[in-house]
């Protein structure tokens, strides 16, 4: 499950800033972007939190019990073990009958079990060409209680990120070098997105109605305190007026009930649309989704190639939101090892996806295009999503990593990589060689 590796298409979400219809690719968290020249949002993608996770103690009040897991234990581990023979996801690669037997009786303090963790990967075997994640977290403690399964999944999914590694966090946009000089004749739009989870609440696959509503109320209160160019308005899905709904459709901000099997199997569409909503600033360049697939989804975006301005707004807004939540007694889930904790393991660390729509009609046909992207630690897709072809030589190009690099480092990779790709494109337009521009492996 998760991020850029999604194989399922859902056209139900319409996004954008300038009036183009957007399709949507759904894994755990990736949203496809708009057509060439328009802005879309990618939502698979750490601030100043420094406190360690406050693990709830066994016996603490739980939102609901999990007696069904006790019923399952009446059957043997062999009788309960899922059939993974045709599966192509990270969970299925790691889980063994022996591991299942060791972990199946465990549960987090809120009652999230091993079967809850793996259900989406069991129900969705995967894609023949794309390795999905196949598991989710139900609360912050999931990553500790089921680390025997999740640590190898994280290591495999995040390029060898070990259980002893420590994640880096840097939301100081002044540390970004350049980014305001990407050629707008080639770079059509820029955006940065991430997710945040509020400590003390279960995550969307496992939260109760009361928890979800409490997250919404906290979000409404905190976001209402933003001012200046971040001042905006919240729109609850379940009680917006027809006029508000039409405006959000026109702006392509409105998201609908999830239809992806990956999300449905995780329990994320329960009680829809209760306590879900969309907030955006008046300029429509800073957007927050509440209780969709994470507690919060935060996106900064605009037309053109000024990634520095987009990233500055992203860091400023995100830091202010975190401060507002802390003032209300709620920190974001974060720890030194995993960085910011999100529902899908693919989005751990920064949860950040910095992407641009860029015109590369010549470079994209070059024999070394894929090799250049790999060396730059970038990934490409069509502007319609992960499985779509590019139209008119316009690609969505973004960072391939989430965990183990800071936010500034990831955006820097995108800025530097896009500048190089545009330089290569200009060379090829003139029929010149690009051999001397080939980058070293980052």
Short mmCIF file of C-alpha atoms in Angstrom, two decimals:
data_model
loop_
_atom_site.label_atom_id
_atom_site.label_comp_id
_atom_site.label_asym_id
_atom_site.label_seq_id
_atom_site.Cartn_x
_atom_site.Cartn_y
_atom_site.Cartn_z
CA UNK A 1 0.00 0.00 0.00
CA UNK A 2 1.01 3.58 -0.01
CA UNK A 3 2.44 6.47 -1.86
CA UNK A 4 3.79 6.42 -5.33
CA UNK A 5 3.40 2.66 -5.66
CA UNK A 6 -0.36 2.56 -6.12
CA UNK A 7 -1.85 0.39 -8.79
CA UNK A 8 -5.50 1.30 -8.40
CA UNK A 9 -7.14 4.22 -10.10
CA UNK A 10 -10.00 6.19 -8.60
CA UNK A 11 -11.34 9.14 -10.58
CA UNK A 12 -13.53 10.23 -7.69
CA UNK A 13 -11.27 12.99 -6.44
CA UNK A 14 -11.14 16.26 -8.29
CA UNK A 15 -8.26 18.55 -7.46
CA UNK A 16 -6.41 21.50 -8.89
CA UNK A 17 -6.13 25.24 -8.71
CA UNK A 18 -6.93 26.56 -12.15
CA UNK A 19 -9.92 24.61 -13.31
CA UNK A 20 -8.57 21.45 -14.88
CA UNK A 21 -10.23 18.16 -14.14
CA UNK A 22 -7.93 15.86 -12.23
CA UNK A 23 -7.97 12.11 -11.98
CA UNK A 24 -6.78 10.44 -8.85
CA UNK A 25 -4.54 7.49 -8.18
CA UNK A 26 -5.05 5.95 -4.82
CA UNK A 27 -2.71 3.90 -2.78
CA UNK A 28 -2.53 4.75 0.77
CA UNK A 29 -1.81 8.37 0.04
CA UNK A 30 -0.97 9.54 -3.47
CA UNK A 31 -3.08 11.93 -5.41
CA UNK A 32 -2.56 12.45 -9.09
CA UNK A 33 -1.99 15.86 -10.52
CA UNK A 34 -3.59 17.99 -13.18
CA UNK A 35 -2.96 18.13 -16.88
CA UNK A 36 -0.06 20.03 -18.35
CA UNK A 37 0.33 23.56 -17.12
CA UNK A 38 -2.13 23.30 -14.26
CA UNK A 39 -1.49 22.64 -10.64
CA UNK A 40 -2.37 19.34 -9.04
CA UNK A 41 -1.83 17.89 -5.62
CA UNK A 42 0.06 14.80 -4.62
CA UNK A 43 -1.17 13.57 -1.41
CA UNK A 44 0.94 8.85 -1.42
CA UNK A 45 4.83 12.77 1.50
CA UNK A 46 9.13 16.82 10.38
CA UNK A 47 8.81 19.91 12.10
CA UNK A 48 10.19 20.89 15.47
CA UNK A 49 8.63 18.13 17.57
CA UNK A 50 11.28 16.72 19.86
CA UNK A 51 9.34 14.74 22.44
CA UNK A 52 9.43 10.97 22.40
CA UNK A 53 6.23 9.00 21.78
CA UNK A 54 4.06 8.79 24.85
CA UNK A 55 3.12 5.12 24.72
CA UNK A 56 -0.25 4.39 26.26
CA UNK A 57 -0.07 1.86 29.04
CA UNK A 58 -1.91 -1.43 28.89
CA UNK A 59 -5.18 -1.07 30.72
CA UNK A 60 -5.68 2.54 29.68
CA UNK A 61 -9.09 3.55 28.40
CA UNK A 62 -9.62 2.28 24.86
CA UNK A 63 -12.05 3.62 22.26
CA UNK A 64 -13.44 0.12 21.77
CA UNK A 65 -12.53 -3.43 22.66
CA UNK A 66 -11.28 -6.17 20.37
CA UNK A 67 -12.92 -9.34 21.62
CA UNK A 68 -12.92 -10.74 18.09
CA UNK A 69 -9.18 -11.29 18.29
CA UNK A 70 -9.72 -13.54 21.29
CA UNK A 71 -12.19 -15.55 19.22
CA UNK A 72 -9.57 -16.01 16.50
CA UNK A 73 -7.16 -17.49 19.03
CA UNK A 74 -9.48 -20.47 19.41
CA UNK A 75 -8.19 -21.53 16.01
CA UNK A 76 -4.61 -22.56 15.38
CA UNK A 77 -2.12 -20.20 13.77
CA UNK A 78 -2.06 -22.48 10.74
CA UNK A 79 -5.85 -22.26 10.42
CA UNK A 80 -5.78 -18.44 10.61
CA UNK A 81 -2.70 -17.76 8.44
CA UNK A 82 -3.67 -15.89 5.24
CA UNK A 83 -3.02 -17.29 1.78
CA UNK A 84 -0.31 -15.04 0.35
CA UNK A 85 0.84 -17.30 -2.48
CA UNK A 86 -0.23 -14.86 -5.22
CA UNK A 87 0.67 -11.65 -3.43
CA UNK A 88 3.11 -8.97 -4.55
CA UNK A 89 3.57 -6.55 -1.68
CA UNK A 90 6.17 -5.83 0.98
CA UNK A 91 4.08 -7.36 3.77
CA UNK A 92 3.71 -10.66 1.93
CA UNK A 93 7.47 -10.78 1.34
CA UNK A 94 8.18 -10.46 5.06
CA UNK A 95 5.37 -12.30 6.87
CA UNK A 96 5.94 -16.00 7.56
CA UNK A 97 3.77 -18.58 9.35
CA UNK A 98 6.21 -18.55 12.28
CA UNK A 99 6.11 -14.74 12.55
CA UNK A 100 2.33 -14.78 12.30
CA UNK A 101 2.15 -17.25 15.18
CA UNK A 102 4.42 -15.09 17.35
CA UNK A 103 2.54 -11.85 16.69
CA UNK A 104 -1.10 -12.81 16.27
CA UNK A 105 -1.96 -12.66 19.97
CA UNK A 106 -0.43 -9.20 20.41
CA UNK A 107 -2.34 -5.95 20.23
CA UNK A 108 -1.63 -2.29 20.84
CA UNK A 109 -3.15 -0.53 23.88
CA UNK A 110 -6.05 0.61 21.66
CA UNK A 111 -6.67 -2.93 20.42
CA UNK A 112 -5.05 -2.91 16.96
CA UNK A 113 -3.96 -6.44 16.02
CA UNK A 114 -1.69 -8.11 13.51
CA UNK A 115 -4.66 -9.01 11.31
CA UNK A 116 -5.68 -5.35 11.36
CA UNK A 117 -2.18 -4.36 10.24
CA UNK A 118 -2.07 -6.76 7.29
CA UNK A 119 -5.71 -6.90 6.17
CA UNK A 120 -5.33 -4.44 3.29
CA UNK A 121 -2.37 -6.41 1.97
CA UNK A 122 -4.27 -9.68 2.27
CA UNK A 123 -7.33 -8.34 0.45
CA UNK A 124 -5.26 -6.65 -2.26
CA UNK A 125 -2.56 -8.97 -3.63
CA UNK A 126 -0.89 -6.09 -5.43
CA UNK A 127 0.19 -5.11 -8.90
CA UNK A 128 2.25 -7.35 -11.19
CA UNK A 129 4.75 -4.56 -11.83
CA UNK A 130 4.50 -2.34 -8.72
CA UNK A 131 5.43 -3.36 -5.19
CA UNK A 132 2.77 -2.03 -2.82
CA UNK A 133 3.27 -1.93 0.97
CA UNK A 134 0.37 -4.11 2.10
CA UNK A 135 -0.02 -2.91 5.68
CA UNK A 136 -1.09 0.07 7.77
CA UNK A 137 -0.81 1.35 11.33
CA UNK A 138 -3.84 1.87 13.54
CA UNK A 139 -2.09 3.98 16.14
CA UNK A 140 1.36 5.28 17.04
CA UNK A 141 2.21 2.15 19.01
CA UNK A 142 1.65 -0.15 16.01
CA UNK A 143 5.19 0.47 14.79
CA UNK A 144 6.60 -0.70 18.14
CA UNK A 145 4.28 -3.61 18.99
CA UNK A 146 4.60 -5.12 15.50
CA UNK A 147 8.16 -4.05 14.75
CA UNK A 148 9.16 -7.63 13.91
CA UNK A 149 7.01 -7.29 10.79
CA UNK A 150 7.20 -3.56 10.16
CA UNK A 151 10.94 -3.03 10.58
CA UNK A 152 11.77 -5.35 7.62
CA UNK A 153 8.95 -3.78 5.58
CA UNK A 154 10.38 -0.32 6.27
CA UNK A 155 13.91 -1.50 5.48
CA UNK A 156 12.76 -2.98 2.17
CA UNK A 157 10.49 -0.08 1.22
CA UNK A 158 12.88 2.72 2.19
CA UNK A 159 16.11 1.52 0.61
CA UNK A 160 17.77 -0.21 3.54
CA UNK A 161 16.63 2.11 6.37
CA UNK A 162 17.66 0.14 9.47
CA UNK A 163 15.94 -0.07 12.90
CA UNK A 164 18.96 1.72 14.40
CA UNK A 165 18.88 4.63 11.93
CA UNK A 166 17.77 8.09 13.01
CA UNK A 167 15.68 10.33 10.80
CA UNK A 168 16.58 13.96 10.06
CA UNK A 169 14.10 16.81 10.28
CA UNK A 170 14.63 20.27 8.77
CA UNK A 171 11.73 22.62 8.10
CA UNK A 172 13.87 25.74 7.83
CA UNK A 173 13.16 26.85 4.27
CA UNK A 174 16.07 29.32 4.35
CA UNK A 175 18.39 26.30 4.16
CA UNK A 176 17.16 25.59 0.63
CA UNK A 177 19.63 26.82 -1.98
CA UNK A 178 18.02 28.26 -5.08
CA UNK A 179 14.60 27.05 -6.11
CA UNK A 180 13.32 30.44 -7.24
CA UNK A 181 14.99 30.25 -10.63
CA UNK A 182 13.48 27.20 -12.32
CA UNK A 183 12.72 28.13 -15.93
CA UNK A 184 8.92 28.76 -16.18
CA UNK A 185 9.07 27.97 -19.89
CA UNK A 186 9.67 24.37 -18.87
CA UNK A 187 8.42 24.12 -15.25
CA UNK A 188 4.64 24.59 -15.31
CA UNK A 189 3.69 24.10 -11.65
CA UNK A 190 5.24 23.30 -8.27
CA UNK A 191 3.84 21.72 -5.11
CA UNK A 192 4.90 20.19 -1.79
CA UNK A 193 2.72 17.97 0.38
CA UNK A 194 2.89 15.93 3.58
CA UNK A 195 0.71 14.39 6.29
CA UNK A 196 0.50 14.75 10.07
CA UNK A 197 -0.92 12.58 12.84
CA UNK A 198 -2.11 13.92 16.20
CA UNK A 199 -0.66 12.13 19.21
CA UNK A 200 -3.14 10.48 21.53
CA UNK A 201 -5.66 9.55 18.83
CA UNK A 202 -5.95 6.36 16.83
CA UNK A 203 -5.18 6.67 13.13
CA UNK A 204 -7.94 6.62 10.46
CA UNK A 205 -7.99 2.81 9.98
CA UNK A 206 -8.81 2.33 13.68
CA UNK A 207 -10.23 5.52 15.18
CA UNK A 208 -13.68 5.69 16.74
CA UNK A 209 -16.32 8.23 15.69
CA UNK A 210 -15.61 10.28 18.81
CA UNK A 211 -11.90 10.37 18.10
CA UNK A 212 -12.46 11.40 14.49
CA UNK A 213 -14.79 14.18 15.57
CA UNK A 214 -12.32 15.35 18.21
CA UNK A 215 -9.59 15.54 15.54
CA UNK A 216 -11.90 17.60 13.35
CA UNK A 217 -12.80 19.99 16.17
CA UNK A 218 -9.15 20.49 17.09
CA UNK A 219 -8.30 21.12 13.44
CA UNK A 220 -11.10 23.64 12.96
CA UNK A 221 -10.02 25.55 16.05
CA UNK A 222 -6.31 25.53 15.16
CA UNK A 223 -6.74 26.41 11.48
CA UNK A 224 -9.09 29.27 12.34
CA UNK A 225 -6.18 30.93 14.14
CA UNK A 226 -4.06 31.24 10.99
CA UNK A 227 -3.72 34.79 9.67
CA UNK A 228 -2.22 36.81 6.84
CA UNK A 229 -1.83 34.92 3.57
CA UNK A 230 -2.64 31.72 5.46
CA UNK A 231 -6.06 32.93 6.58
CA UNK A 232 -8.79 30.65 5.25
CA UNK A 233 -11.99 28.71 5.84
CA UNK A 234 -12.99 25.14 6.73
CA UNK A 235 -15.69 23.26 4.82
CA UNK A 236 -17.18 20.15 6.44
CA UNK A 237 -18.16 17.55 3.87
CA UNK A 238 -21.40 16.56 5.53
CA UNK A 239 -23.02 19.98 5.91
CA UNK A 240 -21.59 22.26 3.23
CA UNK A 241 -24.10 24.30 1.25
CA UNK A 242 -24.73 23.67 -2.44
CA UNK A 243 -22.93 26.90 -3.28
CA UNK A 244 -19.89 25.88 -1.22
CA UNK A 245 -19.89 22.44 -2.77
CA UNK A 246 -20.05 23.86 -6.29
CA UNK A 247 -17.20 26.29 -5.55
CA UNK A 248 -15.02 23.46 -4.23
CA UNK A 249 -15.85 21.44 -7.34
CA UNK A 250 -14.95 24.42 -9.53
CA UNK A 251 -11.66 24.79 -7.63
CA UNK A 252 -11.14 21.01 -7.82
CA UNK A 253 -10.57 20.77 -4.09
CA UNK A 254 -13.46 18.45 -3.27
CA UNK A 255 -12.64 14.87 -2.37
CA UNK A 256 -15.21 12.10 -2.32
CA UNK A 257 -15.65 8.86 -0.40
CA UNK A 258 -12.70 6.51 -1.04
CA UNK A 259 -13.43 3.75 -3.53
CA UNK A 260 -9.97 2.16 -3.73
CA UNK A 261 -9.96 -1.42 -2.37
CA UNK A 262 -6.71 -0.55 -0.60
CA UNK A 263 -8.45 2.11 1.47
CA UNK A 264 -11.71 0.26 1.98
CA UNK A 265 -9.90 -2.81 3.30
CA UNK A 266 -8.11 -0.57 5.80
CA UNK A 267 -11.35 0.78 7.25
CA UNK A 268 -10.73 4.38 6.22
CA UNK A 269 -14.17 4.99 4.73
CA UNK A 270 -16.10 4.13 7.88
CA UNK A 271 -18.87 6.61 8.82
CA UNK A 272 -18.23 8.68 5.69
CA UNK A 273 -18.50 11.70 5.47
CA UNK A 274 -18.71 12.23 9.25
CA UNK A 275 -15.95 14.55 10.56
CA UNK A 276 -14.21 14.94 7.19
CA UNK A 277 -13.51 18.30 5.65
CA UNK A 278 -11.36 20.63 3.58
CA UNK A 279 -9.66 23.84 4.63
CA UNK A 280 -7.88 26.21 2.26
CA UNK A 281 -6.48 29.70 2.47
CA UNK A 282 -8.10 32.59 0.64
CA UNK A 283 -5.41 32.52 -2.04
CA UNK A 284 -6.03 28.81 -2.66
CA UNK A 285 -2.33 28.02 -2.43
CA UNK A 286 -2.35 26.26 0.97
CA UNK A 287 -4.72 23.38 1.62
CA UNK A 288 -5.46 21.01 4.50
CA UNK A 289 -7.60 17.89 4.32
CA UNK A 290 -8.97 16.64 7.62
CA UNK A 291 -9.58 12.94 8.38
CA UNK A 292 -9.25 11.68 4.85
CA UNK A 293 -6.41 9.14 4.90
CA UNK A 294 -4.34 10.76 7.64
CA UNK A 295 -5.48 13.08 10.39
CA UNK A 296 -4.11 15.98 8.35
CA UNK A 297 -2.91 16.37 4.77
CA UNK A 298 -1.05 19.63 4.13
CA UNK A 299 -0.33 20.93 0.61
CA UNK A 300 1.38 24.07 -0.72
CA UNK A 301 1.20 24.75 -4.46
CA UNK A 302 1.23 27.31 -7.23
CA UNK A 303 1.78 27.72 -10.95
CA UNK A 304 5.26 28.22 -12.32
CA UNK A 305 8.70 27.18 -11.14
CA UNK A 306 9.17 29.09 -7.88
CA UNK A 307 9.66 26.04 -5.67
CA UNK A 308 11.37 28.21 -3.05
CA UNK A 309 8.18 30.21 -2.52
CA UNK A 310 6.06 27.06 -2.41
CA UNK A 311 8.41 25.41 0.10
CA UNK A 312 8.61 28.53 2.26
CA UNK A 313 4.82 28.66 2.50
CA UNK A 314 4.77 24.93 3.23
CA UNK A 315 7.29 25.21 6.10
CA UNK A 316 5.76 28.37 7.55
CA UNK A 317 2.21 27.04 7.48
CA UNK A 318 3.14 23.60 8.77
CA UNK A 319 5.20 25.03 11.66
CA UNK A 320 2.37 27.38 12.63
CA UNK A 321 -0.16 24.55 12.55
CA UNK A 322 2.07 22.40 14.75
CA UNK A 323 2.47 25.24 17.25
CA UNK A 324 -1.30 25.80 17.35
CA UNK A 325 -1.91 22.12 18.09
CA UNK A 326 0.77 22.10 20.80
CA UNK A 327 -0.84 25.14 22.43
CA UNK A 328 -3.99 23.03 22.68
CA UNK A 329 -2.11 20.17 24.31
CA UNK A 330 -1.64 17.96 21.25
CA UNK A 331 1.72 17.26 19.63
CA UNK A 332 2.18 15.52 16.30
CA UNK A 333 3.35 11.91 16.30
CA UNK A 334 7.12 11.95 15.86
CA UNK A 335 10.17 10.03 17.02
CA UNK A 336 13.90 10.06 16.29
CA UNK A 337 13.82 6.81 14.33
CA UNK A 338 10.71 7.12 12.16
CA UNK A 339 10.34 10.89 12.02
CA UNK A 340 6.70 11.87 11.55
CA UNK A 341 4.46 8.85 12.03
CA UNK A 342 1.71 8.33 9.45
CA UNK A 343 -0.75 5.57 8.67
CA UNK A 344 1.08 4.06 5.72
CA UNK A 345 4.70 2.93 6.22
CA UNK A 346 5.52 4.37 2.78
CA UNK A 347 5.05 7.90 4.16
CA UNK A 348 7.12 7.67 7.34
CA UNK A 349 9.84 10.24 7.97
CA UNK A 350 8.98 13.41 6.14
CA UNK A 351 5.87 12.17 4.37
CA UNK A 352 7.01 14.76 1.86
CA UNK A 353 6.52 14.75 -1.87
CA UNK A 354 7.89 17.76 -3.73
CA UNK A 355 6.93 17.67 -7.38
CA UNK A 356 6.85 19.77 -10.52
CA UNK A 357 5.20 19.45 -13.90
CA UNK A 358 8.00 19.91 -16.38
CA UNK A 359 8.22 19.79 -20.20
CA UNK A 360 10.92 17.34 -21.34
CA UNK A 361 9.86 16.15 -24.83
CA UNK A 362 13.45 15.50 -25.96
CA UNK A 363 15.07 14.36 -22.74
CA UNK A 364 12.27 11.89 -22.07
CA UNK A 365 13.14 10.12 -25.34
CA UNK A 366 16.84 9.93 -24.55
CA UNK A 367 18.29 6.49 -23.81
CA UNK A 368 19.75 7.69 -20.51
CA UNK A 369 16.62 9.40 -19.15
CA UNK A 370 15.80 6.62 -16.66
CA UNK A 371 19.42 6.40 -15.55
CA UNK A 372 19.62 10.15 -14.96
CA UNK A 373 16.47 10.06 -12.81
CA UNK A 374 17.83 7.16 -10.78
CA UNK A 375 21.12 8.95 -10.15
CA UNK A 376 19.25 12.09 -9.07
CA UNK A 377 16.99 10.04 -6.72
CA UNK A 378 13.93 11.30 -8.59
CA UNK A 379 10.87 9.51 -9.95
CA UNK A 380 8.62 10.31 -12.89
CA UNK A 381 5.02 9.73 -13.81
CA UNK A 382 2.54 11.13 -16.26
CA UNK A 383 0.61 14.19 -15.14
CA UNK A 384 -2.47 12.00 -14.75
CA UNK A 385 -0.94 9.75 -12.11
CA UNK A 386 1.37 6.87 -11.41
CA UNK A 387 0.28 4.59 -14.27
CA UNK A 388 -0.40 7.25 -16.90
CA UNK A 389 1.69 8.18 -19.90
CA UNK A 390 3.09 11.65 -20.31
CA UNK A 391 1.19 13.96 -22.65
CA UNK A 392 3.14 16.33 -24.84
CA UNK A 393 6.38 15.41 -23.12
CA UNK A 394 5.14 16.83 -19.79
CA UNK A 395 6.05 14.75 -16.75
CA UNK A 396 5.45 14.97 -13.05
CA UNK A 397 8.87 14.56 -11.43
CA UNK A 398 9.36 14.33 -7.69
CA UNK A 399 11.63 12.99 -4.95
CA UNK A 400 11.74 9.21 -4.64
CA UNK A 401 12.63 9.15 -0.92
CA UNK A 402 10.63 9.94 2.22
CA UNK A 403 12.59 8.52 5.15
CA UNK A 404 16.24 9.12 6.07
CA UNK A 405 16.49 12.54 4.39
CA UNK A 406 15.28 15.88 5.75
CA UNK A 407 12.61 18.00 4.08
CA UNK A 408 15.21 20.50 2.89
CA UNK A 409 17.40 17.72 1.47
CA UNK A 410 14.50 16.21 -0.48
CA UNK A 411 13.35 19.52 -1.94
CA UNK A 412 16.99 20.37 -2.75
CA UNK A 413 17.24 17.13 -4.73
CA UNK A 414 14.18 18.13 -6.73
CA UNK A 415 15.38 21.69 -7.36
CA UNK A 416 18.90 20.63 -8.40
CA UNK A 417 17.61 17.70 -10.45
CA UNK A 418 15.03 19.73 -12.34
CA UNK A 419 17.57 22.42 -13.19
CA UNK A 420 19.85 19.76 -14.64
CA UNK A 421 17.05 18.08 -16.58
CA UNK A 422 16.00 21.43 -18.10
CA UNK A 423 19.63 22.13 -19.06
CA UNK A 424 19.76 18.72 -20.73
CA UNK A 425 16.50 19.41 -22.55
CA UNK A 426 17.87 22.70 -23.89
CA UNK A 427 21.01 20.94 -25.13
CA UNK A 428 18.99 18.28 -26.92
CA UNK A 429 16.79 20.94 -28.54
CA UNK A 430 19.95 22.21 -30.23
CA UNK A 431 21.06 18.71 -31.19
CA UNK A 432 23.97 18.82 -28.75
CA UNK A 433 25.39 16.03 -26.56
CA UNK A 434 24.54 15.76 -22.86
CA UNK A 435 27.29 13.28 -21.98
CA UNK A 436 29.26 15.88 -20.01
CA UNK A 437 26.15 16.71 -17.95
CA UNK A 438 25.58 13.16 -16.69
CA UNK A 439 25.33 13.34 -12.88
CA UNK A 440 27.01 11.14 -10.30
CA UNK A 441 24.81 8.94 -8.11
CA UNK A 442 23.39 10.97 -5.21
#
